[in-house]
XYZ file of C-alpha atoms in Angstrom:
662
model
C -22.530 -23.227 -3.608
C -22.733 -26.252 -1.759
C -20.684 -26.926 1.558
C -17.259 -27.462 1.172
C -16.082 -30.726 3.020
C -13.223 -30.366 5.809
C -10.526 -32.519 5.432
C -7.718 -33.580 8.040
C -4.160 -33.160 7.760
C -0.949 -33.250 9.952
C 0.356 -30.401 7.919
C 2.171 -27.828 10.877
C 1.361 -30.416 13.454
C -2.261 -30.193 13.027
C -2.676 -26.185 13.103
C -3.559 -25.681 9.644
C -6.697 -26.819 8.449
C -7.188 -28.367 4.553
C -10.713 -26.877 3.925
C -11.031 -27.636 0.309
C -8.760 -29.734 -2.582
C -10.204 -27.480 -5.612
C -12.233 -24.960 -6.425
C -12.848 -23.708 -10.175
C -14.839 -21.395 -12.416
C -15.139 -20.591 -15.806
C -15.646 -16.511 -16.557
C -13.278 -13.980 -14.697
C -15.348 -13.612 -11.325
C -17.469 -16.504 -11.898
C -19.912 -18.776 -9.869
C -17.226 -21.230 -8.284
C -17.581 -24.909 -7.768
C -16.223 -27.659 -5.852
C -14.336 -30.333 -7.790
C -15.452 -33.796 -6.659
C -12.320 -35.312 -5.051
C -11.439 -38.610 -3.045
C -8.615 -39.252 -0.911
C -6.246 -42.219 -2.538
C -4.168 -42.304 0.688
C -3.597 -40.154 3.677
C -1.300 -37.685 1.673
C -3.095 -38.014 -2.056
C -5.791 -36.976 -3.449
C -7.410 -36.845 -7.225
C -10.604 -35.499 -9.082
C -12.243 -34.450 -12.001
C -13.338 -31.284 -13.104
C -16.497 -31.983 -15.692
C -15.515 -31.607 -19.179
C -12.269 -29.406 -18.262
C -9.384 -31.695 -16.871
C -8.350 -34.132 -13.811
C -6.088 -32.564 -10.633
C -3.853 -34.223 -8.473
C -2.540 -33.153 -4.819
C -0.138 -34.890 -2.875
C 1.553 -33.879 0.489
C 5.126 -34.690 0.649
C 6.798 -34.772 4.220
C 10.118 -34.275 4.588
C 13.015 -33.459 7.334
C 12.155 -29.819 8.219
C 10.513 -29.389 5.313
C 6.686 -30.489 3.755
C 5.906 -29.999 -0.048
C 2.557 -29.927 -1.262
C 2.730 -30.759 -5.229
C -0.349 -29.848 -7.152
C -1.291 -30.688 -10.773
C -4.160 -29.800 -13.390
C -3.902 -31.577 -16.888
C -6.578 -30.466 -19.222
C -8.756 -33.570 -20.752
C -11.246 -31.380 -22.958
C -10.880 -32.369 -26.636
C -11.570 -28.400 -27.481
C -9.732 -27.020 -24.367
C -11.474 -24.911 -21.681
C -11.063 -21.437 -20.403
C -11.088 -22.146 -16.547
C -9.472 -20.383 -13.325
C -8.699 -22.581 -9.759
C -7.882 -22.608 -6.582
C -5.965 -25.157 -5.208
C -5.459 -26.360 -1.711
C -7.640 -24.288 0.378
C -5.617 -24.233 3.834
C -6.519 -21.946 6.906
C -4.521 -20.721 9.705
C -4.987 -21.086 13.322
C -7.017 -17.836 14.714
C -5.004 -18.090 17.599
C -1.997 -17.516 15.825
C -0.533 -14.482 16.889
C 0.779 -12.884 13.678
C -0.372 -14.114 10.155
C 1.033 -12.926 6.971
C -0.960 -14.231 3.757
C -0.091 -11.992 0.475
C -0.261 -13.255 -3.266
C 2.717 -14.316 -4.986
C 5.154 -13.910 -2.125
C 5.786 -15.942 1.204
C 3.686 -16.117 3.515
C 2.939 -17.851 7.222
C 2.093 -17.393 10.581
C 3.829 -17.259 14.286
C 2.204 -19.005 16.938
C 3.785 -19.781 20.308
C 7.402 -18.155 19.628
C 7.486 -20.663 16.621
C 6.591 -19.951 12.740
C 5.516 -21.655 9.581
C 6.403 -20.323 6.538
C 4.859 -21.058 3.490
C 6.484 -20.610 -0.343
C 5.192 -21.278 -3.893
C 7.725 -22.401 -6.475
C 8.782 -20.362 -9.132
C 8.936 -22.269 -12.305
C 10.355 -20.475 -15.352
C 10.292 -23.055 -17.835
C 6.696 -23.566 -17.256
C 5.935 -19.518 -17.758
C 2.029 -18.888 -17.590
C 0.892 -22.516 -16.930
C 1.937 -22.604 -13.432
C 0.066 -22.103 -9.900
C 1.452 -19.640 -7.217
C 0.188 -18.855 -4.144
C -2.584 -16.376 -3.298
C -5.706 -15.338 -1.310
C -8.952 -16.710 -1.037
C -11.347 -14.784 1.040
C -15.209 -14.453 1.966
C -16.094 -10.725 2.356
C -17.948 -9.498 5.359
C -21.418 -7.977 4.823
C -20.618 -5.122 7.230
C -17.941 -2.897 5.760
C -16.244 -2.443 2.190
C -12.508 -4.010 3.326
C -13.918 -6.521 6.253
C -13.799 -10.605 5.919
C -15.121 -13.672 7.131
C -11.992 -15.564 6.273
C -9.134 -15.463 4.604
C -7.617 -18.532 3.113
C -3.759 -19.512 1.631
C -3.848 -21.011 -1.194
C -2.075 -22.172 -4.807
C -4.282 -19.911 -7.650
C -4.610 -20.302 -11.572
C -3.759 -17.841 -13.130
C -0.664 -17.265 -10.976
C -0.875 -15.184 -7.797
C -4.266 -13.725 -9.220
C -7.845 -13.790 -7.918
C -10.888 -14.614 -9.976
C -9.261 -14.686 -13.304
C -9.153 -17.303 -16.247
C -7.109 -18.510 -19.296
C -7.601 -21.032 -22.058
C -5.986 -24.217 -22.104
C -5.605 -26.533 -24.524
C -6.554 -30.106 -24.798
C -3.248 -31.770 -22.832
C -1.834 -28.631 -21.379
C -0.642 -29.208 -17.608
C -0.767 -26.421 -15.127
C 1.394 -27.322 -12.063
C 2.561 -25.937 -8.489
C 4.101 -26.557 -5.433
C 3.632 -24.900 -1.698
C 6.624 -26.006 0.625
C 6.136 -25.129 4.292
C 8.975 -25.095 6.865
C 9.094 -24.594 10.919
C 11.450 -21.712 11.920
C 12.083 -19.836 14.739
C 11.847 -16.157 13.349
C 8.734 -14.286 13.735
C 6.756 -14.547 10.119
C 7.289 -10.601 9.733
C 11.344 -10.807 10.370
C 12.665 -8.950 7.477
C 15.586 -11.630 7.822
C 13.081 -13.904 5.852
C 13.636 -11.530 3.027
C 17.087 -11.439 3.414
C 17.697 -14.856 3.299
C 15.152 -15.400 0.335
C 17.487 -13.303 -1.698
C 20.947 -14.217 -0.351
C 23.078 -15.351 -3.053
C 20.880 -14.072 -5.858
C 21.827 -10.990 -8.246
C 18.943 -8.888 -9.296
C 18.356 -7.701 -12.882
C 17.306 -4.444 -13.877
C 14.138 -4.270 -16.361
C 13.887 -2.116 -18.787
C 11.564 1.351 -18.704
C 8.767 0.791 -21.287
C 9.927 4.465 -22.714
C 12.684 7.112 -21.280
C 12.270 9.464 -18.020
C 11.885 11.937 -20.157
C 9.046 10.651 -22.081
C 7.417 9.700 -19.370
C 7.715 13.255 -17.472
C 6.326 14.820 -20.570
C 2.818 12.967 -20.462
C 2.993 13.704 -16.764
C 3.118 17.625 -17.425
C 0.138 16.777 -19.648
C -1.759 15.575 -16.628
C -0.618 18.161 -14.169
C -1.227 21.348 -16.640
C -5.066 20.092 -17.534
C -7.328 23.090 -16.209
C -10.021 20.676 -14.504
C -7.295 19.218 -12.517
C -6.454 22.517 -10.371
C -8.344 25.098 -8.621
C -7.349 28.874 -7.838
C -9.167 29.998 -4.659
C -7.662 33.796 -5.322
C -4.399 35.052 -6.841
C -2.140 33.624 -4.410
C -3.761 30.199 -3.410
C -4.615 27.192 -5.526
C -4.828 23.610 -4.867
C -5.235 20.554 -6.835
C -8.188 18.240 -6.482
C -7.901 14.658 -5.649
C -8.708 13.163 -9.300
C -10.677 10.933 -10.858
C -12.520 7.802 -11.024
C -14.549 5.859 -13.856
C -11.893 6.846 -16.166
C -13.178 4.630 -18.886
C -16.979 5.002 -18.694
C -17.884 8.345 -17.024
C -15.249 10.201 -15.236
C -16.238 11.266 -11.492
C -14.204 13.409 -9.305
C -12.489 11.318 -6.648
C -14.393 12.266 -3.217
C -14.953 10.757 0.474
C -15.654 7.285 0.928
C -18.347 6.736 3.696
C -21.529 4.458 4.765
C -25.357 4.748 4.615
C -27.698 2.870 6.954
C -30.890 3.299 5.322
C -30.709 7.330 4.375
C -28.709 8.352 7.255
C -24.977 9.013 6.573
C -22.813 6.860 8.724
C -19.267 7.772 10.211
C -16.144 6.067 12.113
C -17.697 6.393 15.715
C -20.801 4.867 14.872
C -19.488 2.367 12.547
C -17.089 1.106 15.358
C -20.204 0.885 17.743
C -22.123 -1.003 14.860
C -19.011 -3.673 14.531
C -18.372 -4.136 17.981
C -22.179 -4.091 19.502
C -23.054 -7.226 20.985
C -26.813 -6.668 20.528
C -26.716 -5.117 16.817
C -28.714 -7.507 14.554
C -26.098 -9.443 12.452
C -28.251 -9.492 9.187
C -27.639 -5.576 8.859
C -25.602 -4.585 6.001
C -24.354 -0.978 5.082
C -24.286 0.288 1.748
C -21.145 2.359 0.408
C -21.625 5.573 -1.336
C -19.468 8.150 -3.099
C -19.854 11.475 -3.332
C -18.605 13.389 -6.771
C -16.928 15.893 -4.517
C -14.352 18.365 -5.732
C -11.734 17.531 -2.620
C -8.562 18.882 -1.876
C -5.929 17.247 0.082
C -2.597 18.801 2.043
C -1.885 15.253 3.095
C -2.947 11.375 2.928
C -1.270 8.607 3.119
C 2.223 10.200 3.182
C 1.365 12.371 -0.069
C -1.311 15.124 -1.189
C -0.826 18.631 -2.486
C 2.339 19.279 -0.023
C 4.063 16.845 -1.575
C 3.154 17.956 -4.788
C 4.617 21.442 -4.014
C 8.096 20.093 -3.628
C 7.868 18.180 -6.706
C 6.709 20.590 -8.938
C 9.844 22.966 -7.585
C 11.664 19.913 -8.708
C 10.318 20.081 -12.038
C 11.638 23.399 -12.467
C 9.336 24.838 -15.087
C 7.668 28.080 -14.734
C 4.291 27.081 -15.024
C 5.387 24.397 -11.890
C 6.491 27.021 -9.554
C 3.909 29.110 -10.094
C 1.292 26.240 -8.708
C 3.896 25.092 -6.202
C 4.126 28.939 -4.493
C 0.291 29.063 -4.953
C -0.126 25.569 -3.164
C 2.093 26.869 -0.041
C -0.208 29.824 0.166
C -3.182 27.937 0.637
C -1.784 25.703 2.966
C -0.547 28.357 5.166
C -3.234 31.246 4.660
C -6.275 29.867 3.026
C -9.773 30.814 4.771
C -7.248 33.184 7.141
C -5.682 30.547 8.782
C -4.792 27.739 6.351
C -5.112 23.909 7.185
C -3.910 24.730 10.502
C -6.173 24.492 13.550
C -6.291 27.672 15.347
C -8.182 26.885 18.576
C -9.688 23.697 20.466
C -8.370 20.222 21.350
C -6.623 20.041 18.400
C -5.067 23.308 17.748
C -1.855 23.321 16.040
C -2.633 20.330 13.851
C -2.858 20.155 10.033
C -6.357 19.233 8.587
C -6.090 16.774 5.997
C -8.547 18.083 3.111
C -10.900 20.652 2.257
C -14.495 19.833 0.344
C -14.947 22.699 -1.910
C -18.906 21.853 -2.206
C -19.762 21.819 1.427
C -16.820 24.722 2.289
C -15.491 22.810 5.225
C -12.338 20.926 6.159
C -12.523 17.111 6.286
C -10.459 13.997 6.181
C -10.113 11.664 3.348
C -13.382 9.896 3.599
C -15.529 12.727 4.624
C -15.033 12.727 8.399
C -13.705 15.147 10.411
C -10.628 13.568 11.984
C -6.761 14.565 12.456
C -4.602 11.970 11.311
C -1.161 11.947 12.886
C 1.104 10.696 9.916
C -0.651 13.912 8.210
C 1.278 15.971 10.328
C 4.803 14.579 9.719
C 3.584 14.864 5.868
C 2.570 18.643 5.620
C 5.470 19.433 8.201
C 8.364 17.600 6.094
C 7.433 19.108 2.446
C 7.166 22.130 3.694
C 10.290 22.399 5.677
C 12.032 20.920 2.593
C 10.764 23.683 0.029
C 12.362 26.052 2.724
C 15.461 24.411 3.307
C 16.369 24.097 -0.404
C 15.517 27.973 -1.107
C 12.316 27.016 -3.269
C 9.942 29.055 -0.740
C 11.250 31.186 2.300
C 8.215 32.656 4.079
C 9.110 33.127 7.626
C 5.452 31.886 8.533
C 5.989 28.495 7.364
C 8.749 27.946 10.573
C 6.616 29.285 12.552
C 3.355 27.092 12.141
C 5.463 23.584 11.563
C 6.864 25.109 15.402
C 3.233 25.471 16.167
C 2.299 21.955 15.294
C 5.187 20.289 17.023
C 4.968 21.922 20.161
C 1.351 22.813 20.703
C 0.073 19.637 19.305
C 1.922 16.636 18.856
C 4.140 17.288 22.276
C 1.056 17.824 24.232
C -0.432 14.527 22.368
C 2.277 12.640 23.782
C 2.283 14.004 27.321
C -1.566 13.190 27.495
C -1.420 9.985 25.936
C 2.090 8.470 26.553
C 2.325 7.743 22.672
C 0.790 9.024 19.539
C -2.436 7.728 18.511
C -2.995 7.524 14.978
C -5.898 9.707 14.358
C -8.110 11.742 17.020
C -11.342 13.256 16.737
C -12.221 17.044 16.922
C -12.931 16.806 20.779
C -9.558 15.099 21.310
C -10.291 11.778 21.816
C -9.093 8.461 19.963
C -10.677 8.473 16.355
C -11.639 5.419 14.191
C -11.088 4.200 10.556
C -13.392 3.646 8.140
C -14.226 0.476 8.921
C -14.923 1.153 12.670
C -11.390 0.049 14.305
C -10.220 2.311 17.213
C -7.085 4.176 16.072
C -6.291 5.059 19.868
C -2.814 2.933 19.620
C 0.525 3.796 18.429
C 1.319 2.950 15.171
C 5.149 2.813 13.591
C 4.687 4.926 10.411
C 2.869 7.530 12.458
C 5.690 7.949 15.097
C 8.232 7.756 12.272
C 6.299 11.106 10.775
C 6.118 12.669 14.561
C 10.081 12.031 14.717
C 10.553 13.774 11.208
C 8.438 16.798 12.197
C 10.996 17.172 14.945
C 14.611 16.877 12.721
C 12.714 19.057 10.339
C 12.083 21.354 12.518
C 15.671 21.508 14.433
C 17.055 21.600 10.445
C 15.076 24.844 9.940
C 15.820 26.705 13.656
C 18.799 25.148 14.844
C 17.452 24.132 18.438
C 19.571 21.275 19.925
C 16.272 20.471 21.780
C 13.885 19.542 18.929
C 16.724 17.204 17.762
C 16.482 15.878 21.120
C 13.268 15.483 20.909
C 13.107 13.238 17.540
C 15.928 11.182 19.022
C 13.948 10.111 21.999
C 10.771 9.703 19.731
C 13.262 6.966 17.625
C 14.736 5.143 20.391
C 11.891 5.418 22.645
C 9.093 4.592 20.069
C 9.990 3.652 17.076
C 13.071 0.957 17.565
C 10.878 -0.759 20.231
C 8.044 -1.358 17.571
C 10.699 -2.180 14.921
C 12.349 -4.913 16.930
C 9.220 -6.393 17.584
C 8.307 -6.278 13.776
C 5.403 -4.256 14.486
C 6.062 -2.368 11.214
C 2.796 -0.727 11.213
C 0.742 0.881 8.336
C -0.128 4.317 6.217
C -3.353 3.709 4.866
C -5.902 4.942 7.325
C -8.699 2.040 6.791
C -7.294 -1.012 8.173
C -4.514 -2.406 10.285
C -1.327 -4.717 10.200
C 1.378 -4.254 7.730
C 1.539 -2.265 4.385
C 4.125 -1.253 1.855
C 3.670 2.224 1.722
C 4.218 2.652 5.577
C 7.590 0.883 5.282
C 8.447 3.604 2.540
C 7.214 6.287 5.372
C 9.544 4.941 7.813
C 12.315 5.045 5.373
C 12.007 8.550 4.590
C 12.272 9.330 8.138
C 15.421 7.730 8.788
C 17.208 8.799 5.450
C 16.398 12.658 6.844
C 18.035 11.956 9.842
C 20.967 10.707 8.407
C 21.277 13.287 6.220
C 21.861 15.573 9.761
C 25.823 16.171 10.334
C 27.553 14.371 13.111
C 24.121 12.438 13.822
C 24.348 10.743 17.069
C 22.180 7.934 16.525
C 23.684 7.340 12.973
C 24.840 3.428 13.830
C 21.196 2.687 15.212
C 19.817 4.189 12.482
C 21.541 2.350 9.589
C 20.474 -0.985 11.238
C 17.178 0.496 11.479
C 16.613 1.261 7.827
C 18.350 -2.122 6.430
C 15.743 -3.633 8.420
C 12.986 -1.417 7.408
C 14.380 -1.781 3.846
C 14.210 -5.798 3.964
C 10.484 -5.379 5.503
C 9.175 -3.227 2.277
C 11.322 -5.828 -0.162
C 8.791 -8.431 1.449
C 6.128 -6.985 -0.306
C 7.690 -6.963 -3.669
C 6.773 -9.690 -6.510
C 10.317 -11.243 -7.290
C 8.734 -12.786 -10.453
C 6.934 -12.272 -13.322
C 3.212 -13.905 -13.688
C 2.346 -12.949 -17.308
C -0.866 -10.769 -16.161
C -1.310 -9.196 -19.594
C -1.655 -12.643 -21.300
C -4.854 -13.730 -18.988
C -6.313 -10.860 -18.248
C -7.782 -7.425 -19.682
C -6.983 -5.419 -16.412
C -6.325 -1.895 -17.484
C -7.503 -2.727 -21.055
C -8.308 0.762 -22.503
C -6.119 2.747 -20.272
C -3.154 2.438 -22.118
C -1.003 0.493 -19.922
C 0.503 -2.976 -19.788
C 0.198 -4.542 -16.683
C 3.614 -6.205 -15.422
C 3.917 -7.490 -11.653
C 7.682 -8.143 -11.170
C 9.483 -5.701 -8.946
C 6.415 -4.172 -7.989
C 5.419 -4.018 -4.301
C 1.991 -5.519 -3.115
C -0.069 -3.064 -1.076
C -0.287 -5.021 2.299
C -2.173 -7.167 4.487
C -4.113 -7.273 7.193
C -5.731 -9.822 8.978
C -9.951 -10.198 8.707
C -9.633 -7.282 5.717
C -9.320 -7.249 2.324
C -8.161 -4.020 1.575
C -5.420 -3.730 -1.099
C -4.468 -7.614 -0.672
C -4.327 -8.145 -4.708
C -3.018 -4.702 -5.470
C 0.485 -3.608 -6.651
C 0.792 -0.213 -5.067
C 1.846 2.661 -7.430
C 2.612 5.824 -5.189
C 5.281 8.406 -5.015
C 6.731 7.490 -1.675
C 8.548 3.846 -3.211
C 10.503 5.382 -5.489
C 11.575 8.482 -3.349
C 11.745 6.456 -0.286
C 14.252 4.137 -2.293
C 16.097 7.109 -3.636
C 16.636 8.565 0.089
C 17.820 5.211 1.433
C 20.235 4.790 -1.475
C 21.503 8.422 -1.229
C 22.297 7.638 2.608
C 23.882 4.128 2.167
C 24.466 3.834 -1.506
C 23.800 0.145 -1.281
C 23.719 -1.401 -4.754
C 20.805 -3.568 -4.131
C 18.645 -0.236 -3.033
C 19.891 1.213 -5.921
C 18.487 -1.878 -8.322
C 15.056 -1.998 -6.359
C 14.658 1.822 -7.249
C 15.360 1.312 -10.771
C 13.146 -1.357 -11.346
C 10.215 0.487 -9.583
C 10.768 3.321 -11.910
C 10.803 1.010 -14.919
C 7.444 -0.935 -13.241
C 5.883 2.939 -13.150
C 6.678 3.821 -17.310
C 4.668 0.474 -17.712
C 1.562 1.719 -15.647
C 1.206 5.584 -16.935
C -2.007 6.166 -18.910
C -0.915 6.606 -22.413
C -4.230 6.768 -24.334
C -4.514 10.994 -24.704
C -8.188 10.223 -25.272
C -8.774 9.709 -21.219
C -8.812 12.046 -18.366
C -5.802 10.298 -16.686
C -3.402 10.276 -19.535
C -0.126 11.323 -18.041
C -0.861 9.738 -14.856
C -0.462 6.361 -13.073
C -3.413 3.892 -11.651
C -3.737 3.630 -8.513
C -2.652 0.402 -8.167
C -2.775 -2.757 -10.677
C -5.331 -5.274 -9.419
C -4.007 -8.730 -9.465
C -7.423 -9.805 -9.942
C -10.280 -9.572 -12.365
C -10.671 -5.964 -11.712
C -9.975 -2.719 -13.422
C -8.645 0.229 -11.439
C -9.090 3.151 -13.693
C -8.713 5.605 -10.981
C -6.383 8.718 -11.461
C -5.210 10.325 -8.435
C -3.026 13.508 -8.128
C -1.333 11.254 -5.114
C -0.468 7.949 -7.247
C 0.254 10.099 -10.523
C 3.362 12.542 -8.653
C 6.563 10.574 -9.397
C 8.823 12.435 -6.909
C 11.913 10.075 -6.890
C 11.536 10.679 -10.994
C 11.611 14.107 -10.897
C 14.672 14.454 -8.274
C 16.555 12.523 -10.298
C 15.655 14.230 -13.405
C 16.852 17.438 -11.541
C 20.513 16.129 -10.384
C 23.570 17.768 -12.353
C 24.518 13.930 -13.211
C 20.956 11.976 -13.291
C 22.999 9.181 -14.802
C 25.107 8.180 -11.682
C 21.767 6.630 -10.815
C 19.976 5.909 -13.890
C 23.034 4.283 -15.973
């Protein structure tokens, strides 16, 4: 593609660059071309796309608000199939905070001032409208890094690299509004104000919860998802990739440099080294591995055991008991490290092929959020009388007092990951995880909350409260909500869910001293979570083959975007589908009984019914896709982590589920 010219504008006091006016492509994910445009005035551009149509863009400055109006009119007599990006904007590198997400508000904060960008939804235009999107150029090093990420309007709306058939005379329009505000770009007050005066509708599910759970039971009883290690121990493996072609077992991701496998510390050195040759590139690989995870990104077999107990059927209880036995006793010690710098820590996964413990991406690291995940779900199984072996309390106590507390004393905070030698760990992209991270801190507090409820020792509650007030609250007040996906940095929606679950469990403690504060933090994090939610329906089923053949019907309204990290394309167009959304919303509703929380829960449950695999010929039947991609890409994976509807199961097991569902 030819060099894109730069245009000067006065937009956002000159802080934002207009990199291009119009880029287009004629097939899904096809080669991109820049349309020739002419600048007719200081604020207006016009141009033509050969054999396709005419375009115009106008910047309309106003008092406190600037509007950018864009329009494309098809002039091809036979029509055309086309996709495009309009008004590619580059935010300033020196901004202390960015936010670029498709379909929801974006912007940046610099020097205490924020420029907020919002695309305007037009119900009457239907699919023939634009919505804000991300135009990224991937970095040759790594799978998730980018060279640049630009804010733009896209058609199809809020979508990457897609196309749609237009007829002669069809008009596609869009508008961006940008305003200067004093609030930080990640301040949840932005979302609260967006929703002021609005009444959220509740979408109808594709089919009833009872039918959904019947399909899910088929998935969970498949013999190829489960392994008995002995008469008392068993675990589910991660799941499958490539469901529509040749299903492969889900296993660790990693990198190769030539024939040598490269891991996290080496990746860090490659990415950060000043002497590394810039043309060096890494190829990703994925083993077809039978991997068993007890915790990963707020889920895994520990969570599955709790879900199966709530399902209540005999086969489910048997599997749940075997899962807990495996976590505690497998390999003569279970998943807890017995000695060394990390003694007392939970290891996240076991690779049955190589007969070793490892993490999700095939390395040998321990992640701090995993500790809280395992402690929490094991503790809940005990507290609710599902499984009451005394060894469970002892191992949770050991994790809290032999691992977490010494870690805090050593570093002064809880690093997000640790290598087996006790030094700070790294992400799969080579980012250092020495710093504190809000979801991990929330999970650390949750560990001591659960331990207090198990043993009644008030010192454990005091530790949890110190973590909340001394470490979690300061980050949340600075809008540093963190992430839970252990392969990038920034903000993501599943991390917000992790924090909400921890806060809800604290609020369940009778007479909890921090109740007023925690309710305030809960409200803050709830609106942070909603800031990732697609409020509008952009009709992906009309213009894409995304998920074709899986039996799902892609919808996007009220689904949650994965997240955003500056310089990363990890999950940038993903509508995430995992248990913690419905579970976190359920627990938040149970501890606050807010109408908006309940409606958000019901709409997410409805969204799940659209995303469940319903074609019994594929290996994912009864599960859900890992995410629905708002791009020309099919995410045909079925992971146990993403497929367990814990919130739905807990509602269904209530004496009066209609209290929530109707």
